[in-house]
């Protein structure tokens, strides 16, 4: 059976033909989810040109009318909900319930920003002068480039596309090569919803070549990037040379602090959920459990026992809790860190190996891995691994736990498990991270609130909620004498 072919989308046209690349199912690498047109620098140039040409009319369209197109696209996605979720599991590997949750979130994001079309508030302030009216209106930034990772292949493109469009910008989207189909479905829905040609452009292909072309394209005025620190810092340096507006959301080394007074069973569940669901491939995943000395031994034992019971497999199968790593490069990275962990602190207490036999041989499966007695200077306590690997660390008390939690260059998300309300407020005040949870997993955020980190994890205005409008719009301030 031949594989479906997905073209790029430039100036309202689907462009296929030319070189292609494969999108394979990480749970079964014999299964090709689709063939994608491999975009070139010339395609990026054409897409940026089309976006520039479409900008004046799109920016001039009343914002509620722009919102209506987002509403229509959301309805189209809703009608295809089951299919798009199944495709996401096939291309990225996350379990079907996780994919459904993500597609639902993309639909909600489209509707949330569609409604923003009827608000998009500027500012009104009293003047110091008589008979002078002062106000500021929002205007778009211009053509923006959106560069997205594979781990949330629908929600991240959605939470960049929707606020960019409602603010009147036109866009060129470059999805991750490991999972380009979910983003393609968003663009397809916008196309069918009647978005004017050139307003949204989609160019898939290798990040290095296309990224350089995007940053260098003259019409591009802003870049929103989510991905690794390595790529993000490079983009920042290049974008700064062109004085582009830029927003970066990158890696993390997120802690969950477990205090002795925590609700024990829910703390175990929250750490397991935060560390291993989505195969540990969430930027907000827990990768360090920092456990107070008084319950360390008992907590570790319960955590290891629960981890060993996790069901790993093809995420499309009912009952599977943990899917595969996304591709060969990612599983190699994770296995390399597991070997580093072995050298640093001995045999892991759970997992530590690639799963084999039966269906496992066709995919990128790792047994969820727990290292115990990890200390702060070890590599596995400092570097992002981005896989199902958890470092468990011992803290003398709350202050020691806070010191350890903040002792990394990253600051994306953090969690605390405790029933002591004073400790909760101490943690909210002292924790150096952009997203804090209490008695919940470190991962699992909602679209109505600002999203993003601090320290080396992020740069620029936050994403999602009302905060996203600050990146995708600028103010024009008016002083009017009457
Ligand atoms: P990545 O390798 O940095 O890739 C992200 C995107 O950048 C992809 O579209 C990639 O294209 C592209 N890219 C690669 N090299 C580029 C270059 N030189 N110039 C411009 N673009 C380039 O990251 P990833 O492996 O996809 O994602 C995992 C990382 O994302 C982790 O570090 C994770 O923590 C982070 N992440 C952060 C957040 C957050 O909100 N903070 C959310 C999710 C993920 P190709 O796919 O073609 O290489």
Short mmCIF file of C-alpha atoms and ligand atoms in Angstrom, two decimals:
data_model
loop_
_atom_site.label_atom_id
_atom_site.label_comp_id
_atom_site.label_asym_id
_atom_site.label_seq_id
_atom_site.Cartn_x
_atom_site.Cartn_y
_atom_site.Cartn_z
CA UNK A 1 0.00 0.00 0.00
CA UNK A 2 1.45 3.39 -0.94
CA UNK A 3 1.91 5.99 1.81
CA UNK A 4 -0.15 9.19 1.79
CA UNK A 5 1.72 12.27 0.53
CA UNK A 6 1.51 15.66 2.28
CA UNK A 7 2.63 18.79 0.47
CA UNK A 8 3.76 22.14 1.76
CA UNK A 9 1.24 24.98 1.83
CA UNK A 10 2.44 28.21 0.25
CA UNK A 11 0.28 31.15 -0.86
CA UNK A 12 -2.91 29.09 -0.53
CA UNK A 13 -1.63 26.19 -2.68
CA UNK A 14 -0.60 22.66 -1.68
CA UNK A 15 2.82 22.03 -3.18
CA UNK A 16 4.00 18.42 -3.47
CA UNK A 17 6.55 16.83 -5.79
CA UNK A 18 10.31 17.05 -5.46
CA UNK A 19 12.22 15.46 -2.59
CA UNK A 20 10.20 13.90 0.22
CA UNK A 21 10.90 12.61 3.73
CA UNK A 22 9.23 9.83 5.72
CA UNK A 23 7.21 10.15 8.90
CA UNK A 24 7.48 6.75 10.64
CA UNK A 25 5.52 5.32 13.54
CA UNK A 26 7.94 5.08 16.51
CA UNK A 27 5.98 2.10 17.91
CA UNK A 28 6.44 0.20 14.63
CA UNK A 29 9.04 1.56 12.27
CA UNK A 30 7.72 -0.55 9.38
CA UNK A 31 4.64 1.69 9.42
CA UNK A 32 4.98 4.95 7.44
CA UNK A 33 2.43 7.53 8.59
CA UNK A 34 3.10 9.71 5.56
CA UNK A 35 5.56 11.17 3.06
CA UNK A 36 6.19 14.90 3.41
CA UNK A 37 7.54 17.37 0.89
CA UNK A 38 11.05 18.36 1.99
CA UNK A 39 10.94 22.14 1.81
CA UNK A 40 13.90 24.18 0.63
CA UNK A 41 15.25 27.64 1.37
CA UNK A 42 13.50 28.77 -1.84
CA UNK A 43 10.17 27.49 -0.45
CA UNK A 44 10.74 29.48 2.75
CA UNK A 45 11.52 32.55 0.66
CA UNK A 46 8.29 32.06 -1.35
CA UNK A 47 6.27 31.47 1.83
CA UNK A 48 7.64 34.59 3.52
CA UNK A 49 6.92 36.60 0.36
CA UNK A 50 3.34 35.30 0.24
CA UNK A 51 2.89 36.13 3.92
CA UNK A 52 4.15 39.68 3.31
CA UNK A 53 1.75 40.15 0.38
CA UNK A 54 -1.20 38.87 2.44
CA UNK A 55 -0.39 41.00 5.49
CA UNK A 56 -2.13 44.34 4.70
CA UNK A 57 -5.55 42.82 3.93
CA UNK A 58 -5.41 40.35 6.83
CA UNK A 59 -4.35 43.05 9.30
CA UNK A 60 -7.15 45.30 8.02
CA UNK A 61 -9.84 42.63 8.35
CA UNK A 62 -11.98 43.24 11.47
CA UNK A 63 -10.62 41.03 14.26
CA UNK A 64 -14.03 39.34 14.85
CA UNK A 65 -14.00 38.26 11.18
CA UNK A 66 -10.54 36.76 11.70
CA UNK A 67 -12.02 35.04 14.75
CA UNK A 68 -14.80 33.52 12.65
CA UNK A 69 -12.20 31.72 10.53
CA UNK A 70 -10.60 30.31 13.67
CA UNK A 71 -14.05 29.15 14.90
CA UNK A 72 -14.66 27.40 11.57
CA UNK A 73 -11.24 25.74 11.68
CA UNK A 74 -11.96 24.54 15.24
CA UNK A 75 -15.24 23.00 14.06
CA UNK A 76 -13.45 21.21 11.20
CA UNK A 77 -10.86 19.81 13.64
CA UNK A 78 -13.66 18.75 15.98
CA UNK A 79 -15.36 16.77 13.22
CA UNK A 80 -12.05 14.94 12.54
CA UNK A 81 -11.15 14.62 16.21
CA UNK A 82 -10.82 10.81 16.37
CA UNK A 83 -8.81 10.56 13.14
CA UNK A 84 -6.39 13.35 14.06
CA UNK A 85 -5.79 11.87 17.53
CA UNK A 86 -5.10 8.42 16.06
CA UNK A 87 -2.67 9.96 13.57
CA UNK A 88 -0.85 11.75 16.38
CA UNK A 89 -0.29 8.50 18.25
CA UNK A 90 0.97 6.99 15.02
CA UNK A 91 3.44 9.76 14.27
CA UNK A 92 4.65 10.71 17.79
CA UNK A 93 3.99 7.59 19.85
CA UNK A 94 2.07 9.09 22.79
CA UNK A 95 -0.90 7.04 24.00
CA UNK A 96 -4.28 7.53 22.35
CA UNK A 97 -5.84 9.17 25.46
CA UNK A 98 -2.89 11.59 25.55
CA UNK A 99 -3.36 12.37 21.85
CA UNK A 100 -7.08 12.95 22.35
CA UNK A 101 -6.32 15.32 25.21
CA UNK A 102 -3.90 17.23 23.01
CA UNK A 103 -6.24 17.51 20.00
CA UNK A 104 -9.03 18.69 22.31
CA UNK A 105 -6.65 21.29 23.65
CA UNK A 106 -5.79 22.55 20.14
CA UNK A 107 -9.50 22.93 19.38
CA UNK A 108 -10.03 24.81 22.65
CA UNK A 109 -7.04 27.06 21.88
CA UNK A 110 -8.49 27.94 18.46
CA UNK A 111 -11.85 28.81 20.08
CA UNK A 112 -10.24 30.77 22.92
CA UNK A 113 -8.34 33.04 20.50
CA UNK A 114 -11.30 33.18 18.08
CA UNK A 115 -13.25 34.81 20.90
CA UNK A 116 -10.33 37.18 21.47
CA UNK A 117 -11.24 38.69 18.10
CA UNK A 118 -14.20 40.37 19.78
CA UNK A 119 -12.01 41.74 22.61
CA UNK A 120 -8.38 42.38 21.63
CA UNK A 121 -8.39 45.27 24.01
CA UNK A 122 -5.99 48.15 23.67
CA UNK A 123 -5.61 50.72 26.46
CA UNK A 124 -7.44 53.82 27.51
CA UNK A 125 -5.94 56.27 29.99
CA UNK A 126 -6.85 59.80 31.08
CA UNK A 127 -4.65 62.56 29.71
CA UNK A 128 -2.99 65.21 31.90
CA UNK A 129 -4.10 67.78 29.36
CA UNK A 130 -7.57 69.20 28.91
CA UNK A 131 -9.66 68.06 25.94
CA UNK A 132 -7.07 65.47 25.02
CA UNK A 133 -8.07 61.83 24.64
CA UNK A 134 -5.30 59.23 24.90
CA UNK A 135 -5.50 55.59 23.95
CA UNK A 136 -3.39 52.77 22.49
CA UNK A 137 -4.56 50.26 19.88
CA UNK A 138 -3.00 46.88 19.14
CA UNK A 139 -1.42 46.28 15.77
CA UNK A 140 0.23 43.13 14.41
CA UNK A 141 4.00 42.62 14.40
CA UNK A 142 3.96 41.54 10.73
CA UNK A 143 5.19 38.26 9.24
CA UNK A 144 6.10 35.82 12.01
CA UNK A 145 8.01 32.54 11.77
CA UNK A 146 6.81 29.70 14.01
CA UNK A 147 9.25 26.83 14.67
CA UNK A 148 7.86 23.93 16.68
CA UNK A 149 9.06 20.65 18.27
CA UNK A 150 7.68 17.12 17.92
CA UNK A 151 6.56 16.43 21.50
CA UNK A 152 3.28 18.39 21.33
CA UNK A 153 2.92 18.30 17.54
CA UNK A 154 -0.56 19.85 17.52
CA UNK A 155 -0.93 21.95 20.69
CA UNK A 156 2.30 23.92 20.30
CA UNK A 157 1.64 24.91 16.66
CA UNK A 158 -1.95 25.73 17.72
CA UNK A 159 -0.89 27.94 20.62
CA UNK A 160 1.41 29.89 18.31
CA UNK A 161 -0.84 30.02 15.20
CA UNK A 162 -4.07 31.11 16.89
CA UNK A 163 -2.80 34.19 18.79
CA UNK A 164 -0.58 35.17 15.84
CA UNK A 165 -3.54 35.11 13.46
CA UNK A 166 -6.08 36.80 15.71
CA UNK A 167 -3.67 39.69 16.22
CA UNK A 168 -3.50 40.15 12.43
CA UNK A 169 -0.07 38.67 11.70
CA UNK A 170 0.64 36.37 8.78
CA UNK A 171 2.79 33.30 9.40
CA UNK A 172 5.25 30.75 8.09
CA UNK A 173 5.09 27.56 10.19
CA UNK A 174 7.99 25.09 10.24
CA UNK A 175 6.94 21.92 12.10
CA UNK A 176 9.32 19.31 13.57
CA UNK A 177 10.48 16.72 11.06
CA UNK A 178 9.75 13.86 13.48
CA UNK A 179 6.02 14.72 13.66
CA UNK A 180 4.83 17.10 10.91
CA UNK A 181 1.36 15.60 10.31
CA UNK A 182 -0.52 16.99 13.33
CA UNK A 183 0.50 20.55 12.40
CA UNK A 184 -0.41 19.85 8.77
CA UNK A 185 -3.96 19.00 9.95
CA UNK A 186 -4.24 22.42 11.63
CA UNK A 187 -3.21 24.15 8.41
CA UNK A 188 -5.59 21.98 6.40
CA UNK A 189 -8.44 23.05 8.71
CA UNK A 190 -7.52 26.73 8.32
CA UNK A 191 -7.41 26.31 4.54
CA UNK A 192 -10.86 24.68 4.50
CA UNK A 193 -12.17 27.36 6.85
CA UNK A 194 -11.38 29.90 4.14
CA UNK A 195 -8.26 31.62 5.41
CA UNK A 196 -7.13 34.03 2.66
CA UNK A 197 -4.19 32.85 0.60
CA UNK A 198 -0.76 33.67 1.97
CA UNK A 199 -1.96 34.30 5.53
CA UNK A 200 -0.77 30.87 6.72
CA UNK A 201 2.11 29.05 5.10
CA UNK A 202 3.52 25.65 6.08
CA UNK A 203 7.01 24.48 5.08
CA UNK A 204 8.27 21.14 6.45
CA UNK A 205 11.86 19.97 6.19
CA UNK A 206 15.24 20.02 7.91
CA UNK A 207 15.53 22.55 10.73
CA UNK A 208 19.05 23.72 9.98
CA UNK A 209 18.51 24.80 6.37
CA UNK A 210 14.94 26.06 6.79
CA UNK A 211 15.72 27.78 10.09
CA UNK A 212 18.52 29.79 8.53
CA UNK A 213 16.25 30.72 5.62
CA UNK A 214 13.46 31.80 7.98
CA UNK A 215 15.69 33.98 10.11
CA UNK A 216 17.22 35.47 6.98
CA UNK A 217 13.95 36.09 5.08
CA UNK A 218 13.49 39.85 4.79
CA UNK A 219 9.72 39.98 5.48
CA UNK A 220 10.02 38.05 8.77
CA UNK A 221 9.72 40.41 11.77
CA UNK A 222 9.24 37.94 14.62
CA UNK A 223 10.16 34.37 15.56
CA UNK A 224 8.44 32.12 18.08
CA UNK A 225 10.50 29.00 18.78
CA UNK A 226 9.91 25.99 21.01
CA UNK A 227 12.60 23.33 21.18
CA UNK A 228 16.05 22.62 22.55
CA UNK A 229 18.30 25.19 24.22
CA UNK A 230 21.03 24.43 21.71
CA UNK A 231 18.91 25.51 18.73
CA UNK A 232 17.11 28.27 20.64
CA UNK A 233 20.31 30.07 21.68
CA UNK A 234 21.63 29.94 18.12
CA UNK A 235 18.37 31.36 16.75
CA UNK A 236 18.45 34.10 19.36
CA UNK A 237 21.94 35.21 18.33
CA UNK A 238 20.99 35.29 14.64
CA UNK A 239 17.60 36.93 15.16
CA UNK A 240 19.17 39.62 17.34
CA UNK A 241 21.47 40.59 14.50
CA UNK A 242 18.35 41.39 12.49
CA UNK A 243 16.63 42.95 15.55
CA UNK A 244 13.74 40.48 15.21
CA UNK A 245 11.23 40.10 18.00
CA UNK A 246 11.90 36.62 19.41
CA UNK A 247 10.34 34.28 21.93
CA UNK A 248 12.05 31.05 23.03
CA UNK A 249 10.62 28.16 25.07
CA UNK A 250 13.23 25.49 25.66
CA UNK A 251 14.43 22.74 27.97
CA UNK A 252 13.97 22.00 31.65
CA UNK A 253 15.19 19.84 34.54
CA UNK A 254 12.01 20.02 36.52
CA UNK A 255 11.88 19.02 40.20
CA UNK A 256 9.06 17.56 42.25
CA UNK A 257 9.66 18.15 45.96
CA UNK A 258 8.09 15.53 48.22
CA UNK A 259 7.85 16.59 51.86
CA UNK A 260 7.32 14.18 54.74
CA UNK A 261 3.81 15.55 55.40
CA UNK A 262 2.59 14.91 51.82
CA UNK A 263 -0.40 12.73 51.03
CA UNK A 264 1.85 9.74 50.40
CA UNK A 265 -0.09 7.80 47.77
CA UNK A 266 -1.02 10.81 45.71
CA UNK A 267 2.60 12.00 45.84
CA UNK A 268 3.74 8.65 44.40
CA UNK A 269 1.14 8.88 41.62
CA UNK A 270 2.02 12.50 40.83
CA UNK A 271 5.74 11.76 40.57
CA UNK A 272 5.13 8.72 38.34
CA UNK A 273 2.72 10.68 36.16
CA UNK A 274 5.05 13.69 35.88
CA UNK A 275 8.14 11.60 35.17
CA UNK A 276 6.89 8.93 32.80
CA UNK A 277 3.63 9.84 31.07
CA UNK A 278 4.18 10.87 27.45
CA UNK A 279 7.38 8.81 27.85
CA UNK A 280 8.97 11.66 29.83
CA UNK A 281 8.96 13.69 26.60
CA UNK A 282 7.21 16.76 28.01
CA UNK A 283 9.19 19.91 28.59
CA UNK A 284 7.37 20.12 31.94
CA UNK A 285 8.07 16.47 32.91
CA UNK A 286 9.52 15.72 36.36
CA UNK A 287 13.11 14.60 35.98
CA UNK A 288 14.17 15.03 39.62
CA UNK A 289 12.19 13.80 42.64
CA UNK A 290 13.59 15.57 45.71
CA UNK A 291 12.38 13.65 48.74
CA UNK A 292 12.61 14.66 52.40
CA UNK A 293 14.89 12.38 54.41
CA UNK A 294 12.20 11.28 56.90
CA UNK A 295 10.23 9.38 54.19
CA UNK A 296 12.98 8.82 51.61
CA UNK A 297 13.31 5.01 51.93
CA UNK A 298 9.57 4.29 52.05
CA UNK A 299 8.84 6.71 49.18
CA UNK A 300 11.57 5.27 46.97
CA UNK A 301 10.28 1.74 47.52
CA UNK A 302 6.69 2.69 46.61
CA UNK A 303 7.86 4.70 43.60
CA UNK A 304 9.97 1.84 42.25
CA UNK A 305 7.16 -0.66 42.78
CA UNK A 306 4.64 1.59 40.92
CA UNK A 307 7.13 2.32 38.11
CA UNK A 308 7.71 -1.37 37.49
CA UNK A 309 3.95 -1.87 37.03
CA UNK A 310 3.68 0.73 34.22
CA UNK A 311 2.52 -0.80 30.96
CA UNK A 312 4.80 0.17 28.08
CA UNK A 313 3.78 -0.45 24.47
CA UNK A 314 2.14 0.80 21.31
CA UNK A 315 0.12 3.83 22.43
CA UNK A 316 -2.77 2.91 20.13
CA UNK A 317 -3.47 -0.20 22.27
CA UNK A 318 -5.95 0.07 25.16
CA UNK A 319 -4.33 -0.09 28.61
CA UNK A 320 -0.87 1.06 27.48
CA UNK A 321 0.37 3.85 29.76
CA UNK A 322 3.77 4.66 28.24
CA UNK A 323 4.55 4.79 24.52
CA UNK A 324 7.92 4.74 22.71
CA UNK A 325 10.61 7.41 22.38
CA UNK A 326 9.96 9.45 19.26
CA UNK A 327 12.83 8.21 17.08
CA UNK A 328 16.18 6.50 16.93
CA UNK A 329 18.16 9.64 17.78
CA UNK A 330 16.05 10.24 20.89
CA UNK A 331 16.33 6.68 22.19
CA UNK A 332 20.11 6.80 21.65
CA UNK A 333 20.29 10.02 23.69
CA UNK A 334 18.24 8.51 26.51
CA UNK A 335 20.30 5.29 26.57
CA UNK A 336 23.49 7.37 26.67
CA UNK A 337 22.23 9.20 29.78
CA UNK A 338 21.23 5.88 31.37
CA UNK A 339 24.83 4.68 30.94
CA UNK A 340 26.10 7.96 32.44
CA UNK A 341 23.71 7.43 35.36
CA UNK A 342 25.01 3.87 35.89
CA UNK A 343 28.58 5.17 36.10
CA UNK A 344 27.58 8.01 38.42
CA UNK A 345 25.35 6.23 40.91
CA UNK A 346 25.17 2.52 40.12
CA UNK A 347 22.43 0.27 38.84
CA UNK A 348 18.99 1.93 38.45
CA UNK A 349 16.32 0.72 40.89
CA UNK A 350 13.84 0.28 38.00
CA UNK A 351 14.30 -0.06 34.23
CA UNK A 352 17.56 1.04 32.67
CA UNK A 353 17.24 -1.01 29.50
CA UNK A 354 15.71 -1.01 26.04
CA UNK A 355 12.70 -3.33 25.83
CA UNK A 356 12.96 -6.15 23.33
CA UNK A 357 11.06 -9.18 22.08
CA UNK A 358 7.63 -9.32 20.48
CA UNK A 359 6.31 -5.96 19.28
CA UNK A 360 9.06 -4.10 21.15
CA UNK A 361 11.65 -5.00 18.50
CA UNK A 362 9.89 -2.79 15.92
CA UNK A 363 9.85 0.36 18.06
CA UNK A 364 11.84 2.63 20.38
CA UNK A 365 10.77 1.37 23.80
CA UNK A 366 12.60 1.93 27.09
CA UNK A 367 11.64 0.52 30.50
CA UNK A 368 10.81 3.51 32.77
CA UNK A 369 13.98 4.10 34.75
CA UNK A 370 14.56 5.25 38.34
CA UNK A 371 18.01 6.17 39.67
CA UNK A 372 18.25 6.52 43.47
CA UNK A 373 20.61 8.51 45.71
CA UNK A 374 21.43 10.96 42.92
CA UNK A 375 23.46 13.94 44.14
CA UNK A 376 23.36 17.46 42.82
CA UNK A 377 26.63 17.52 40.90
CA UNK A 378 25.86 14.41 38.83
CA UNK A 379 25.15 14.85 35.13
CA UNK A 380 21.76 13.13 35.46
CA UNK A 381 20.81 15.72 38.11
CA UNK A 382 21.78 18.66 35.89
CA UNK A 383 21.11 17.93 32.19
CA UNK A 384 17.79 17.51 30.42
CA UNK A 385 17.37 13.88 29.26
CA UNK A 386 13.88 14.11 27.68
CA UNK A 387 12.92 10.48 28.21
CA UNK A 388 11.49 8.14 30.86
CA UNK A 389 14.34 8.58 33.35
CA UNK A 390 13.90 9.89 36.90
CA UNK A 391 16.64 10.93 39.34
CA UNK A 392 15.61 10.54 43.01
CA UNK A 393 17.49 12.85 45.39
CA UNK A 394 17.51 13.04 49.18
CA UNK A 395 16.89 16.37 50.97
CA UNK A 396 17.58 16.95 54.69
CA UNK A 397 14.56 19.21 55.09
CA UNK A 398 12.44 21.78 53.23
CA UNK A 399 15.23 24.35 52.92
CA UNK A 400 17.62 21.75 51.56
CA UNK A 401 14.92 20.63 49.09
CA UNK A 402 14.47 24.22 47.86
CA UNK A 403 18.23 24.61 47.48
CA UNK A 404 18.46 21.42 45.40
CA UNK A 405 15.36 22.30 43.35
CA UNK A 406 16.83 25.68 42.37
CA UNK A 407 20.34 24.31 41.81
CA UNK A 408 20.10 23.93 38.02
CA UNK A 409 20.37 26.45 35.17
CA UNK A 410 16.80 25.70 34.03
CA UNK A 411 13.54 27.11 35.39
CA UNK A 412 10.60 25.73 33.45
CA UNK A 413 8.20 23.88 35.80
CA UNK A 414 8.27 22.60 39.39
CA UNK A 415 5.98 20.77 41.76
CA UNK A 416 5.65 20.33 45.53
CA UNK A 417 3.77 17.62 47.40
CA UNK A 418 2.85 18.77 50.90
CA UNK A 419 -0.10 19.43 53.20
CA UNK A 420 1.64 22.37 54.93
CA UNK A 421 0.19 25.61 53.58
CA UNK A 422 3.07 27.74 54.89
CA UNK A 423 5.54 25.58 52.98
CA UNK A 424 3.36 25.98 49.86
CA UNK A 425 3.64 29.77 50.02
CA UNK A 426 7.36 29.62 50.82
CA UNK A 427 7.78 27.43 47.73
CA UNK A 428 5.70 29.79 45.54
CA UNK A 429 7.89 32.67 46.65
CA UNK A 430 11.28 30.96 46.39
CA UNK A 431 10.98 28.49 43.50
CA UNK A 432 12.81 29.68 40.37
CA UNK A 433 10.44 28.38 37.68
CA UNK A 434 7.76 29.80 35.41
CA UNK A 435 5.15 27.10 36.10
CA UNK A 436 4.48 25.88 39.63
CA UNK A 437 2.14 23.09 40.72
CA UNK A 438 1.09 22.02 44.19
CA UNK A 439 -0.09 18.46 44.89
CA UNK A 440 -0.31 17.87 41.14
CA UNK A 441 2.21 16.49 38.63
CA UNK A 442 4.78 19.03 37.35
CA UNK A 443 3.26 18.64 33.87
CA UNK A 444 -0.30 19.37 32.79
CA UNK A 445 -1.00 23.00 32.03
CA UNK A 446 -4.04 24.83 30.67
CA UNK A 447 -4.25 27.29 27.79
CA UNK A 448 -5.99 30.18 29.59
CA UNK A 449 -2.93 31.17 31.62
CA UNK A 450 0.57 32.37 30.80
CA UNK A 451 2.93 29.52 29.87
CA UNK A 452 6.71 29.57 29.93
CA UNK A 453 9.78 29.35 32.07
CA UNK A 454 12.54 31.45 33.51
CA UNK A 455 16.38 31.24 33.75
CA UNK A 456 17.91 29.31 30.83
CA UNK A 457 14.58 27.68 29.88
CA UNK A 458 12.97 30.66 28.21
CA UNK A 459 13.40 34.06 26.68
CA UNK A 460 10.86 36.76 25.86
CA UNK A 461 7.14 37.15 26.59
CA UNK A 462 5.12 34.17 27.78
CA UNK A 463 2.90 32.05 25.54
CA UNK A 464 -0.82 31.18 25.85
CA UNK A 465 -3.64 33.01 27.61
CA UNK A 466 -3.71 36.80 27.36
CA UNK A 467 0.07 36.84 27.72
CA UNK A 468 0.50 35.59 24.14
CA UNK A 469 -1.01 38.81 22.81
CA UNK A 470 2.01 40.71 24.14
CA UNK A 471 4.31 38.84 21.78
CA UNK A 472 2.08 38.88 18.72
CA UNK A 473 0.98 42.51 18.87
CA UNK A 474 2.45 45.92 19.34
CA UNK A 475 0.82 49.15 20.57
CA UNK A 476 0.14 52.25 18.54
CA UNK A 477 -0.46 55.10 20.99
CA UNK A 478 -2.73 58.03 20.08
CA UNK A 479 -2.96 61.56 21.62
CA UNK A 480 -6.06 63.32 20.27
CA UNK A 481 -7.08 66.92 20.97
CA UNK A 482 -10.76 67.69 20.48
P1 LIG B 1 14.89 20.89 18.48
O1 LIG B 1 15.81 19.87 17.95
O2 LIG B 1 15.48 22.15 19.01
O3 LIG B 1 13.87 21.21 17.29
C1 LIG B 1 12.81 22.13 17.45
C2 LIG B 1 12.47 22.71 16.09
O4 LIG B 1 13.58 23.47 15.62
C3 LIG B 1 12.20 21.66 15.02
O5 LIG B 1 11.23 22.11 14.13
C4 LIG B 1 13.55 21.56 14.33
O6 LIG B 1 13.50 21.07 13.01
C5 LIG B 1 13.97 23.01 14.34
N1 LIG B 1 15.40 23.21 14.16
C6 LIG B 1 16.42 22.34 14.31
N2 LIG B 1 17.61 22.94 14.04
C7 LIG B 1 17.32 24.22 13.71
C8 LIG B 1 18.10 25.35 13.34
N3 LIG B 1 19.43 25.28 13.24
N4 LIG B 1 17.47 26.52 13.08
C9 LIG B 1 16.13 26.61 13.18
N5 LIG B 1 15.33 25.57 13.53
C10 LIG B 1 15.92 24.40 13.79
O7 LIG B 1 13.96 20.31 19.64
P2 LIG B 1 13.10 18.96 19.61
O8 LIG B 1 14.03 17.81 19.75
O9 LIG B 1 12.14 18.98 18.46
O10 LIG B 1 12.22 19.12 20.93
C11 LIG B 1 12.65 18.74 22.19
C12 LIG B 1 13.09 19.95 22.98
O11 LIG B 1 12.02 20.90 23.01
C13 LIG B 1 13.38 19.65 24.44
O12 LIG B 1 14.53 20.34 24.84
C14 LIG B 1 12.16 20.20 25.18
O13 LIG B 1 12.38 20.55 26.52
C15 LIG B 1 11.83 21.37 24.34
N6 LIG B 1 10.44 21.79 24.53
C16 LIG B 1 10.22 22.92 25.24
C17 LIG B 1 8.91 23.33 25.47
C18 LIG B 1 8.64 24.58 26.25
O14 LIG B 1 7.54 25.12 26.13
N7 LIG B 1 9.56 25.08 27.03
C19 LIG B 1 7.85 22.59 24.97
C20 LIG B 1 8.13 21.43 24.25
C21 LIG B 1 9.44 21.05 24.02
P3 LIG B 1 13.79 19.51 12.71
O15 LIG B 1 12.72 18.77 13.41
O16 LIG B 1 13.71 19.43 11.25
O17 LIG B 1 15.16 19.22 13.27
#
